[in-house]
CSV table of C-alpha atoms (C1' of nucleotides) in Angstrom, one decimal:
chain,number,residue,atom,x,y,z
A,1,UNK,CA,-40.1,-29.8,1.5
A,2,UNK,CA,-36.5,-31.3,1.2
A,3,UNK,CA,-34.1,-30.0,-0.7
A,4,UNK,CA,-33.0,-32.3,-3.9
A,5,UNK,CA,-29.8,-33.8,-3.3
A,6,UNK,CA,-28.1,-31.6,-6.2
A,7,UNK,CA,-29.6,-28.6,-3.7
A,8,UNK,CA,-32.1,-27.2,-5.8
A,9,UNK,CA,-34.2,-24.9,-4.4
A,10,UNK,CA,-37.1,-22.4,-6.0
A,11,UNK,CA,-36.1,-19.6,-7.7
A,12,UNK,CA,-33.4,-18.9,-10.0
A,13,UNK,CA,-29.9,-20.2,-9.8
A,14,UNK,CA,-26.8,-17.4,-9.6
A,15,UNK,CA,-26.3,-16.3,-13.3
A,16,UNK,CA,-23.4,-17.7,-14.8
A,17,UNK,CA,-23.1,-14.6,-17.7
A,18,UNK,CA,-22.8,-12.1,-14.3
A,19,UNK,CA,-20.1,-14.1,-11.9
A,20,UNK,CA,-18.3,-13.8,-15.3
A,21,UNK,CA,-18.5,-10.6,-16.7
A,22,UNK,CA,-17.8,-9.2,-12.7
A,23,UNK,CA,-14.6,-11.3,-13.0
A,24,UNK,CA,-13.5,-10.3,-16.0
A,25,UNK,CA,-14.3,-6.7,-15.5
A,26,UNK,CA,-12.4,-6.9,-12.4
A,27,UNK,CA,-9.2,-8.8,-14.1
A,28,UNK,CA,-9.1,-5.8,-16.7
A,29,UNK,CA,-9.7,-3.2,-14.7
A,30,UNK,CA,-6.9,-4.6,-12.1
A,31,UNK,CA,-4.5,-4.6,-14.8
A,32,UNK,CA,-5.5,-1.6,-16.4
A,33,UNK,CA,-5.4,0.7,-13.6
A,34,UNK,CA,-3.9,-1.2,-10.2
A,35,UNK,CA,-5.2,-2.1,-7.4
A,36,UNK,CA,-5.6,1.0,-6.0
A,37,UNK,CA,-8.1,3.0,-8.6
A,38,UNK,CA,-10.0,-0.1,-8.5
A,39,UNK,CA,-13.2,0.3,-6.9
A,40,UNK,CA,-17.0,-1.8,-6.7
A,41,UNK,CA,-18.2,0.4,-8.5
A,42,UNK,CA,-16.3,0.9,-11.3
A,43,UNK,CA,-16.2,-2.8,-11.7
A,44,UNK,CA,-19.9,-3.1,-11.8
A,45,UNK,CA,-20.4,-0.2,-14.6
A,46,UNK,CA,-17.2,-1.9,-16.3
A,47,UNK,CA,-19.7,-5.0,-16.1
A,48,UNK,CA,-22.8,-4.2,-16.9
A,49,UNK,CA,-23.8,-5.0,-13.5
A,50,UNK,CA,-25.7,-3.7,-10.0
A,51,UNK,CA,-23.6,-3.3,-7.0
A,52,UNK,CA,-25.4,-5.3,-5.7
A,53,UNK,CA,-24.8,-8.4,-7.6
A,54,UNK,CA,-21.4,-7.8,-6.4
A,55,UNK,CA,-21.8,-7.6,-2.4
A,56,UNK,CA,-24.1,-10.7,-2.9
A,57,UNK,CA,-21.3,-13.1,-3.8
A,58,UNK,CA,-18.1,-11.3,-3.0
A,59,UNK,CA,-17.2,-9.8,0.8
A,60,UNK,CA,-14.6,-7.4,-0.9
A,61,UNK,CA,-12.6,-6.3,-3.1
A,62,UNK,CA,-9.8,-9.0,-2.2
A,63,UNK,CA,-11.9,-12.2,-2.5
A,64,UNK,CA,-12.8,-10.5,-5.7
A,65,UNK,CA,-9.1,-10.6,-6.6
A,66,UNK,CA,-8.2,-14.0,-5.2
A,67,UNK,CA,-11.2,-15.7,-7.0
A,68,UNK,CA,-10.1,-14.0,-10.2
A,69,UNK,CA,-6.3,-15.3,-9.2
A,70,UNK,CA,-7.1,-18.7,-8.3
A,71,UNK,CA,-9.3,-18.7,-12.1
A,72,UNK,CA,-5.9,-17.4,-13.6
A,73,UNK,CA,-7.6,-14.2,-15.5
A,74,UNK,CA,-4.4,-12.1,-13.5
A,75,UNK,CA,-1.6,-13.8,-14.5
A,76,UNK,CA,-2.9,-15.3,-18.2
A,77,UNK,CA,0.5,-17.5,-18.7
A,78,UNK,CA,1.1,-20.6,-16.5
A,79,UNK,CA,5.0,-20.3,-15.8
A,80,UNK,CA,6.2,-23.8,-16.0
A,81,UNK,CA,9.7,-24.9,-15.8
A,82,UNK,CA,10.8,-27.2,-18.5
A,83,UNK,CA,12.6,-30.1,-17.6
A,84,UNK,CA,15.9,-30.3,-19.8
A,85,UNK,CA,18.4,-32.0,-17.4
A,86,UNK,CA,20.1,-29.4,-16.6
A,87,UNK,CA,19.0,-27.8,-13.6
A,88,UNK,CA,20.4,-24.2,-14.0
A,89,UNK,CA,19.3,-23.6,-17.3
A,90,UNK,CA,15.7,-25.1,-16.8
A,91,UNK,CA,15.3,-22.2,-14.0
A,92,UNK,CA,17.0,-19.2,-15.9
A,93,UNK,CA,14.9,-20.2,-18.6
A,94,UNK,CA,11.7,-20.4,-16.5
A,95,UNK,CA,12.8,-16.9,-14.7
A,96,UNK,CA,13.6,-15.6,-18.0
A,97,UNK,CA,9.9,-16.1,-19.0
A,98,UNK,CA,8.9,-14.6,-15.4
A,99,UNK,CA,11.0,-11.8,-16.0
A,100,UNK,CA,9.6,-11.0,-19.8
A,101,UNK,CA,6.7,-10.0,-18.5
A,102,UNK,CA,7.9,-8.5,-14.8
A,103,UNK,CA,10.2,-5.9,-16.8
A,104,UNK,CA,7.9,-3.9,-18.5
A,105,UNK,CA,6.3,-1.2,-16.9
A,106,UNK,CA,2.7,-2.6,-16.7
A,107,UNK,CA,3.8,-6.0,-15.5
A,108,UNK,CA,5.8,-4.2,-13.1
A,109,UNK,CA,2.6,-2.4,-12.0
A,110,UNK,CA,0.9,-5.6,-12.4
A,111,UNK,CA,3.3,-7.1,-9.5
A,112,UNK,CA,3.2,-4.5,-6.8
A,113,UNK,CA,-0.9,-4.3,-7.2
A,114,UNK,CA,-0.7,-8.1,-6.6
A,115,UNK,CA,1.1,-7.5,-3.4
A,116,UNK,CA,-0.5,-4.5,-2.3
A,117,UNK,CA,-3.6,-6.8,-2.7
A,118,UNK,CA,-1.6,-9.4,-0.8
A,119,UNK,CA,-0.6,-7.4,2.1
A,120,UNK,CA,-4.2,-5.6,2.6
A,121,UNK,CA,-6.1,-9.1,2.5
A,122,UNK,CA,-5.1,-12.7,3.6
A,123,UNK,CA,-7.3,-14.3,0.8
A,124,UNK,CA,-5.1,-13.1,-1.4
A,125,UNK,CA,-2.1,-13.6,0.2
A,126,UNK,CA,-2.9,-17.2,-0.2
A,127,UNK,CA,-3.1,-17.7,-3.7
A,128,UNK,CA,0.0,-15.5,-5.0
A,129,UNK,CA,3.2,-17.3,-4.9
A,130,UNK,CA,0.6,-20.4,-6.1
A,131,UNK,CA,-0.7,-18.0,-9.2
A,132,UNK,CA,3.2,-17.1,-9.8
A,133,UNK,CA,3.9,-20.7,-10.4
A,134,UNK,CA,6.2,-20.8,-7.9
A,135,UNK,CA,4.9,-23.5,-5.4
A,136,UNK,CA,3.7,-25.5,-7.8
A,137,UNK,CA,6.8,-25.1,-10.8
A,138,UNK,CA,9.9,-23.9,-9.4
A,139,UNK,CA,9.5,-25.9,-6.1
A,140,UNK,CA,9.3,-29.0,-8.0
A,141,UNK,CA,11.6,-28.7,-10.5
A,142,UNK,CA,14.2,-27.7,-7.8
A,143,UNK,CA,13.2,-31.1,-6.0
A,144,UNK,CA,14.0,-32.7,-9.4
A,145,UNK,CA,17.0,-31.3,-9.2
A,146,UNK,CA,18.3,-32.9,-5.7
A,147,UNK,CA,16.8,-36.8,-7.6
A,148,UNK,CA,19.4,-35.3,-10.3
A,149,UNK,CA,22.2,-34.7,-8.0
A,150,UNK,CA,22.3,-31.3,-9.2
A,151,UNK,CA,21.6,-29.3,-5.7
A,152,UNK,CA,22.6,-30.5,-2.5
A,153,UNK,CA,19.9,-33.1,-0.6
A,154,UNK,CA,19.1,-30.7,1.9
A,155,UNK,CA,18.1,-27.5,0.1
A,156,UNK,CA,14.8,-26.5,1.3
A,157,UNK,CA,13.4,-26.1,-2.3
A,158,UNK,CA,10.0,-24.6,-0.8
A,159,UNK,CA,11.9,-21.7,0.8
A,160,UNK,CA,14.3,-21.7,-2.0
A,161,UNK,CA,11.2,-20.8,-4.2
A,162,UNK,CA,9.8,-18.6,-1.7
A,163,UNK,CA,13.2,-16.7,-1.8
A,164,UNK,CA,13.3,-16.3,-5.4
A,165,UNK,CA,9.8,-15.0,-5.8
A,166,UNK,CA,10.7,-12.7,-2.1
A,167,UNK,CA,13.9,-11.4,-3.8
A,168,UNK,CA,11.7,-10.0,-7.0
A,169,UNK,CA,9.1,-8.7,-4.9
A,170,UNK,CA,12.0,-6.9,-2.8
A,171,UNK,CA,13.8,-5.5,-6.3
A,172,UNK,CA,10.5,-4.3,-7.3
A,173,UNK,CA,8.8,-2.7,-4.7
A,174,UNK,CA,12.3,-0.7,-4.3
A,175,UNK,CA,12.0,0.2,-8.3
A,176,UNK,CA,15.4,-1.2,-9.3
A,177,UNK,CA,16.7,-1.3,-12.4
A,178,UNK,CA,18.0,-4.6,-14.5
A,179,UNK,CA,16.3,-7.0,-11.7
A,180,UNK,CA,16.7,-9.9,-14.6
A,181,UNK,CA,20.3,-9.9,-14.4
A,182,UNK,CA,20.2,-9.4,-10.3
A,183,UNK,CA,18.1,-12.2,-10.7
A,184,UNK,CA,20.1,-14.8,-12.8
A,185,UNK,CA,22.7,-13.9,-10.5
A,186,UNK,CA,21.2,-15.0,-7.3
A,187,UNK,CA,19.7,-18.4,-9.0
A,188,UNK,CA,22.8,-19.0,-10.3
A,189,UNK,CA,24.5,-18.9,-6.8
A,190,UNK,CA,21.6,-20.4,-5.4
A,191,UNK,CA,21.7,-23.6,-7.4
A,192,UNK,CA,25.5,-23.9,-8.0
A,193,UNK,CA,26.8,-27.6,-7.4
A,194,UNK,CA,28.0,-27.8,-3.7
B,1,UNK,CA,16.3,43.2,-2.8
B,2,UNK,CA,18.0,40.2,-3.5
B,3,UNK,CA,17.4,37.5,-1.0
B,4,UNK,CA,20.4,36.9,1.2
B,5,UNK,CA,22.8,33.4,0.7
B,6,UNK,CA,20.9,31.9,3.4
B,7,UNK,CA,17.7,31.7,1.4
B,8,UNK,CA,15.8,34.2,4.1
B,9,UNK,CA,12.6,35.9,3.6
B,10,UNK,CA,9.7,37.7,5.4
B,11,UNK,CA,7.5,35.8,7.8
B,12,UNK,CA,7.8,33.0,10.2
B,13,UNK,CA,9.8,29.9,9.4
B,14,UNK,CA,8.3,26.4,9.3
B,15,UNK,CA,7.2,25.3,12.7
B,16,UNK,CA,9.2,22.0,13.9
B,17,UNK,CA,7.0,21.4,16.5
B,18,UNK,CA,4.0,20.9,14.1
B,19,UNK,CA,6.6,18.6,11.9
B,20,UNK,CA,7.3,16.5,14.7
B,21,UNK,CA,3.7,16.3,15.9
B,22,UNK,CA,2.6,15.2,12.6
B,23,UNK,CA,5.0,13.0,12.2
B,24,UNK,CA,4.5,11.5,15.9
B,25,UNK,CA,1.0,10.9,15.2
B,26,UNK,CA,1.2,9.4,12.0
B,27,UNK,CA,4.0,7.1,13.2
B,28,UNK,CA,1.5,6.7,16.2
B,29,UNK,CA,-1.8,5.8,14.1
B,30,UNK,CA,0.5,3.8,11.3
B,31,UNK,CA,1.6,1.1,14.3
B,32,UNK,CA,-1.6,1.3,15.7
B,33,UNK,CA,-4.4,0.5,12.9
B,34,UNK,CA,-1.8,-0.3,10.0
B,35,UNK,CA,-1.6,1.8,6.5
B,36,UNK,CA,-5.1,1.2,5.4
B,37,UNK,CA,-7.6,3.5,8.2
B,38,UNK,CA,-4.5,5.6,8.2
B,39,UNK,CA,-5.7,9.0,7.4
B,40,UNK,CA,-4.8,12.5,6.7
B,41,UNK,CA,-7.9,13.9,8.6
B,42,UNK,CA,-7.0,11.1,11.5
B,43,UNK,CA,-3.3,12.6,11.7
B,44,UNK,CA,-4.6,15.9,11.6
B,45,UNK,CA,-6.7,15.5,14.2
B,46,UNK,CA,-4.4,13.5,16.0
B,47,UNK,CA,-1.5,15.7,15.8
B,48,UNK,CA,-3.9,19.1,16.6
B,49,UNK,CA,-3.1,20.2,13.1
B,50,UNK,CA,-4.8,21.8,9.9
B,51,UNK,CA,-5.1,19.5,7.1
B,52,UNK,CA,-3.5,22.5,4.8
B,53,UNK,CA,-0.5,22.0,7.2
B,54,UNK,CA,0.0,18.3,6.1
B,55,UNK,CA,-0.6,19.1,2.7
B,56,UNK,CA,2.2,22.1,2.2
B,57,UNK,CA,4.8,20.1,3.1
B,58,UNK,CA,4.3,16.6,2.4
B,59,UNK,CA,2.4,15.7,-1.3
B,60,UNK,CA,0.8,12.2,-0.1
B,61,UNK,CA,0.5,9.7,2.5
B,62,UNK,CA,3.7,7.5,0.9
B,63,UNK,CA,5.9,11.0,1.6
B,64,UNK,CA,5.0,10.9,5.5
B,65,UNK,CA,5.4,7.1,5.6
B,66,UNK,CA,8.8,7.8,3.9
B,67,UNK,CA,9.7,10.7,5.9
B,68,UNK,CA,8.7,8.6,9.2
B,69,UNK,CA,10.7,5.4,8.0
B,70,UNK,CA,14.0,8.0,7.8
B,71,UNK,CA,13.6,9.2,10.7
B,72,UNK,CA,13.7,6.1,12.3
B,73,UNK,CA,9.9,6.5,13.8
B,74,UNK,CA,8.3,3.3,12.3
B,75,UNK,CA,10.7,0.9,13.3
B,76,UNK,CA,12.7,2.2,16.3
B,77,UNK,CA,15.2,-0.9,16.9
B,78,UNK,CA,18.3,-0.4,15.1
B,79,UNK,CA,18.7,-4.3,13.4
B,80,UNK,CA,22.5,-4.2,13.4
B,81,UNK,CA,24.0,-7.6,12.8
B,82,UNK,CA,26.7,-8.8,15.2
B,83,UNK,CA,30.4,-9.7,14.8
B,84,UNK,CA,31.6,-12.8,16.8
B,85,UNK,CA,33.4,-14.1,14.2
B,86,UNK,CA,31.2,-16.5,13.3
B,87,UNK,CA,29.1,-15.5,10.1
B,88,UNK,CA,26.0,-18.5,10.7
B,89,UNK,CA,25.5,-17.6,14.1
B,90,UNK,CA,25.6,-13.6,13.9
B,91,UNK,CA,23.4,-13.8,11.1
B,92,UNK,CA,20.7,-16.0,12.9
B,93,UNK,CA,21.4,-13.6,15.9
B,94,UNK,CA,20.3,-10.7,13.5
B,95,UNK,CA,17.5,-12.8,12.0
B,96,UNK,CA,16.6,-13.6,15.6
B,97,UNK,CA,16.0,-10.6,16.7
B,98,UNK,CA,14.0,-8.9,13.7
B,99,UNK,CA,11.7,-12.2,13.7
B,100,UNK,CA,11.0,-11.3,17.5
B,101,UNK,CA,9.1,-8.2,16.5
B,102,UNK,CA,8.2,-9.1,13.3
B,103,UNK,CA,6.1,-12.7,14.8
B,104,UNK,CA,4.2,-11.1,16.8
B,105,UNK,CA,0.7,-10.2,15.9
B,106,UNK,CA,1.3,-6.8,15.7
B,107,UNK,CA,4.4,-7.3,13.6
B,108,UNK,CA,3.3,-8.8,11.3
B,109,UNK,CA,0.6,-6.3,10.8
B,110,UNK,CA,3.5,-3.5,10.7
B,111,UNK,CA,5.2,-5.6,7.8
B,112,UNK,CA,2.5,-6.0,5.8
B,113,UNK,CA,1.5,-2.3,6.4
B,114,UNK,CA,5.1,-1.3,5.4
B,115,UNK,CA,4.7,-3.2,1.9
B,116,UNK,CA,1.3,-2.1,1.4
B,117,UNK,CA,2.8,1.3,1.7
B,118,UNK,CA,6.3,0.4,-0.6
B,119,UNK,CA,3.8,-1.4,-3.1
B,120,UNK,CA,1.7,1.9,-3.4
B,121,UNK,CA,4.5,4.6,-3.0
B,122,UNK,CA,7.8,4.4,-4.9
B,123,UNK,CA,9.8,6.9,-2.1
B,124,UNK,CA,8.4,4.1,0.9
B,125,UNK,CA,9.9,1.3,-1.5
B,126,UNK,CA,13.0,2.9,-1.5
B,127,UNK,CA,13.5,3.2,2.2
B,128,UNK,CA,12.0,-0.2,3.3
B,129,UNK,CA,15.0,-2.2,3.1
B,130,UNK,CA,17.7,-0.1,4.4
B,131,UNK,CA,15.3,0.4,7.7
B,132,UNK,CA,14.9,-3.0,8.5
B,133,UNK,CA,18.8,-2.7,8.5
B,134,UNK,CA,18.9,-5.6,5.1
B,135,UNK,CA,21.3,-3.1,3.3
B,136,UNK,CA,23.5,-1.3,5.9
B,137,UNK,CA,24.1,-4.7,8.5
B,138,UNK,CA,23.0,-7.6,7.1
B,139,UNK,CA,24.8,-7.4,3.4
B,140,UNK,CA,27.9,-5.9,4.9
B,141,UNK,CA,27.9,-8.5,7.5
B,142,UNK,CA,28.0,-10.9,4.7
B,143,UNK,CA,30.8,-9.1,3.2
B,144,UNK,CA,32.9,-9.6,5.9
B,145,UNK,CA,32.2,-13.2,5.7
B,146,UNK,CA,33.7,-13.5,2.6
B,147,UNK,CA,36.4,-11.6,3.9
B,148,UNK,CA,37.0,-14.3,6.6
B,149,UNK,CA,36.9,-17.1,4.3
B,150,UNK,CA,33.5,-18.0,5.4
B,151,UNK,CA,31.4,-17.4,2.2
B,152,UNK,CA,32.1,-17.9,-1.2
B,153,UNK,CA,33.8,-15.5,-2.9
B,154,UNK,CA,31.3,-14.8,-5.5
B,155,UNK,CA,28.6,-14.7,-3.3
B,156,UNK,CA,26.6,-11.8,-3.8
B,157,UNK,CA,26.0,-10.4,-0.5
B,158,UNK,CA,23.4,-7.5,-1.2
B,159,UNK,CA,21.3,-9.8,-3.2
B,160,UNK,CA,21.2,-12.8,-0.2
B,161,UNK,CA,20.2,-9.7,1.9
B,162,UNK,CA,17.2,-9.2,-0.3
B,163,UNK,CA,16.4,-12.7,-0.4
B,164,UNK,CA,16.3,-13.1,3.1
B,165,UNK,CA,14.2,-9.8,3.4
B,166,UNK,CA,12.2,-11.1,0.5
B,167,UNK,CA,11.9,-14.3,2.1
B,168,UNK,CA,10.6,-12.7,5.3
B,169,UNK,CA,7.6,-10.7,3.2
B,170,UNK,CA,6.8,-13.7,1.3
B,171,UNK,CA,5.7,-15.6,4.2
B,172,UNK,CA,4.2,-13.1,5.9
B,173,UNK,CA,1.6,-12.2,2.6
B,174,UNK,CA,1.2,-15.8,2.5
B,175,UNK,CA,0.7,-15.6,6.7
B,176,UNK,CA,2.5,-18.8,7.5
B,177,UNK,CA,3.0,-20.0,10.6
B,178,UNK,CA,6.6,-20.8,12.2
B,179,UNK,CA,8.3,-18.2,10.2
B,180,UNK,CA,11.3,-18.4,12.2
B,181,UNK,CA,12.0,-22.2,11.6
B,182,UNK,CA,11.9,-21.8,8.1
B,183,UNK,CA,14.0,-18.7,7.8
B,184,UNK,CA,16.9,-20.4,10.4
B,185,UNK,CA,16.6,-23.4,7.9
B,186,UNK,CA,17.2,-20.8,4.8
B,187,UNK,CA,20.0,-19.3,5.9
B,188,UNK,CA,21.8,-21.8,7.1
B,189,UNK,CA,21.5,-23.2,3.5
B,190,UNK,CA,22.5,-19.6,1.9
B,191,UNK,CA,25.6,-18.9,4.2
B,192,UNK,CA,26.5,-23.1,4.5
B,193,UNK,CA,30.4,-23.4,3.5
B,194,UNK,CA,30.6,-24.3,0.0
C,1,DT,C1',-43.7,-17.4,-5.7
C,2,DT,C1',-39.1,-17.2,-4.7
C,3,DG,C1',-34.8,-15.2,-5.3
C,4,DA,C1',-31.3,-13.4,-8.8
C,5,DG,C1',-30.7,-9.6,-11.4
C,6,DC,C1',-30.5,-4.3,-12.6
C,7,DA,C1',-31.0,0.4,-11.0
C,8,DT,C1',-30.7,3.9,-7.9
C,9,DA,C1',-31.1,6.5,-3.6
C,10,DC,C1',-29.1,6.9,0.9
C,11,DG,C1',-25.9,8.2,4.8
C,12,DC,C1',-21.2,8.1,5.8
C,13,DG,C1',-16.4,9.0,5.7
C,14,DA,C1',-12.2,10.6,3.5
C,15,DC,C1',-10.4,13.0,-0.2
C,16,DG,C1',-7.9,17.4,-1.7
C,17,DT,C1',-8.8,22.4,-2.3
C,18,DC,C1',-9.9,26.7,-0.5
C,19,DT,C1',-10.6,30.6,2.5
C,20,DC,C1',-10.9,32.5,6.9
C,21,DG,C1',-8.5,35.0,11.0
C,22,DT,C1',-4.4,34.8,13.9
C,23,DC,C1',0.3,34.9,14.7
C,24,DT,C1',5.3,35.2,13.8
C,25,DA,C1',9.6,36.9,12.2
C,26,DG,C1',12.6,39.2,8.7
C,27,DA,C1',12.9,43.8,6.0
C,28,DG,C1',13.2,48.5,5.7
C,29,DA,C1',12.3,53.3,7.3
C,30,DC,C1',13.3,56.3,10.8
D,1,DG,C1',17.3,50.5,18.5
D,2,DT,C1',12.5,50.7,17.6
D,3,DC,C1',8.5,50.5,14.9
D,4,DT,C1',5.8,49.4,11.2
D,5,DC,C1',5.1,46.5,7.1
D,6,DT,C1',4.3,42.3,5.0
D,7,DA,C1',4.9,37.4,3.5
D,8,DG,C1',3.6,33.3,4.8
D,9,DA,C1',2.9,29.4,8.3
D,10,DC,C1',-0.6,28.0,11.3
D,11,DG,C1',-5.3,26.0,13.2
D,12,DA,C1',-9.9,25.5,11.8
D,13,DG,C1',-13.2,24.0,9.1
D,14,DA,C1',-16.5,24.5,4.9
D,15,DC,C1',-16.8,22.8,0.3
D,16,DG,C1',-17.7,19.6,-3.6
D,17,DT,C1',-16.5,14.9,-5.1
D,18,DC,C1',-16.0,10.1,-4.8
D,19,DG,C1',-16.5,5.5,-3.3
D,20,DC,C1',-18.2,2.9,0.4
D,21,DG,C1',-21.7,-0.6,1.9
D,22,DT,C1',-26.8,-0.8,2.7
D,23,DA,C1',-31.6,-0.6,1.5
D,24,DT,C1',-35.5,-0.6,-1.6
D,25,DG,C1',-38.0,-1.0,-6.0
D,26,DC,C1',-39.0,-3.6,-10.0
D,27,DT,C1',-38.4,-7.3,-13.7
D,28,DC,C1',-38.0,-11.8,-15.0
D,29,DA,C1',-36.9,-16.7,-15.1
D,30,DA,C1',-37.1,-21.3,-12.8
DNA sequence: TTGAGCATACGCGACGTCTCGTCTAGAGAC
DNA sequence: GTCTCTAGACGAGACGTCGCGTATGCTCAA
């Protein structure tokens, strides 16, 4: 009558091969086409899946997205900042990478789906500046930076980061031209010795 | 046969009452139930229009969110920064009151409607920041700063504008709390004497 | 024998196009 | 001036299509 402790129960268990080839369906799909154009059912043919299989383990189309986020099948590369010494350089190189893949059309395309996801569903919201690298990279490295001496003690480096990856966000969703060097400009005033 | 200089021809002209109704309504349904349930049928109906008469003259949703955003219907207040003299406190005066609306439940809804809207449509994007009154007040606000000695020279005013606005956006996809605290803390880094 | 899986039908709502019939306002003849 | 003529805007709504989320079989593995 009990349950085991590792929660067995009768029946079978979710099928591993299906959660994965929804997720991966969805991650190309996404990136193929944006977030808008992307719809259940297109993900399930994409899959080789029922719809069903989808509304059993998925509310919608956002926790879809933020599981595939929070796996990393979005945003393949893990942006992490090296750690050189220098402060300034470390970022620009780190936005540099950011911005390599941010400049082109698709991963222009692949930005403003992610916040068009963002804005329409809180799950999502949750996970982006996280999936960018931004909390966990740029944050820290800044922090690094005030045990360095390089940036004044009380820079809010959180916000700072938030305000790097808001200021990208801004220059794309208003389609402007040569954001890397808009960019490099505003770390570099952001992080100059005080 | 020729048309005359003014561009005349046969028949009646457009109809501004059905403009401004349409606009009215979607302006009306937009603050109300945000950019996703906003329809055209809904706008139709609300504005006691024909569909056709949306589509003639506008080509998609984004157009009339653009078109609304320009006329100053989505986002009635007027955000101009003031000029005491005193660049830190006119600046958190201007933050203060866009954070007023903008923490507020419904707000925040009408933020992340607006970048839902800018991330889908490249004509929203392009009016987004100049409504909240980033470009026209708060950038030339800064400018003046520098003027009175109380930012650095270099400082690149339009880009803090967007980093603040970006700023904003980021935590509101990422629905933090205390939004205000955190952007009082940012900009008194970004506008600190150096 | 239970429940995950695939497949598919269903009602619903919104899409964008199209076609009605009505109405309006400039153009041209008188 | 007045009186048609006509292009085109307008409200209304039917149309076919698409995707939604739900419901119902049926198969198969644990």
């Amino acid at each position: 009558m009990n349950e085991q402790a590792s929660g067995h129960r009768a029946g079978p268990v979710r099928s591993a091969a299906a959660r994965d080839a929804i997720l991966a369906a969805t991650a190309r799909l996404f990136q193929g086409q944006g977030y808008d154009h992307l719809t259940i059912e297109g993900i399930a043919k994409e899959a080789g899946v029922g719809k069903q299989t989808i509304y059993r383990w998925w509310p919608s189309r956002g926790a879809l997205i933020a599981e595939c986020l929070t796996d990393g099948r979005l945003i393949p590369i893990d942006f992490d900042v090296p750690y050189s010494g220098d402060l300034l350089r470390d970022v620009e190189e780190w936005l540099g990478s950011v911005l390599a893949i941010l400049e082109t059309p698709h991963g222009a395309m692949l930005l403003r789906s992610l916040v068009a996801a963002a804005a329409e569903d809180a799950e999502v919201g949750d996970h982006l500046s996280a999936s960018l690298g931004v909390d966990r990279h740029l944050a820290e490295r800044l922090a690094a930076g005030i045990r360095d001496g390089q940036l004044a003690a009380d820079a809010p480096v959180e916000l700072l980061g938030h305000a790097v990856l808001g200021t990208i966000i801004v220059q794309s969703l208003t389609r402007r031209p040569d954001v890397a060097g808009a960019l490099r400009e505003l770390v570099r005033y952001l992080v100059a010795a005080r």
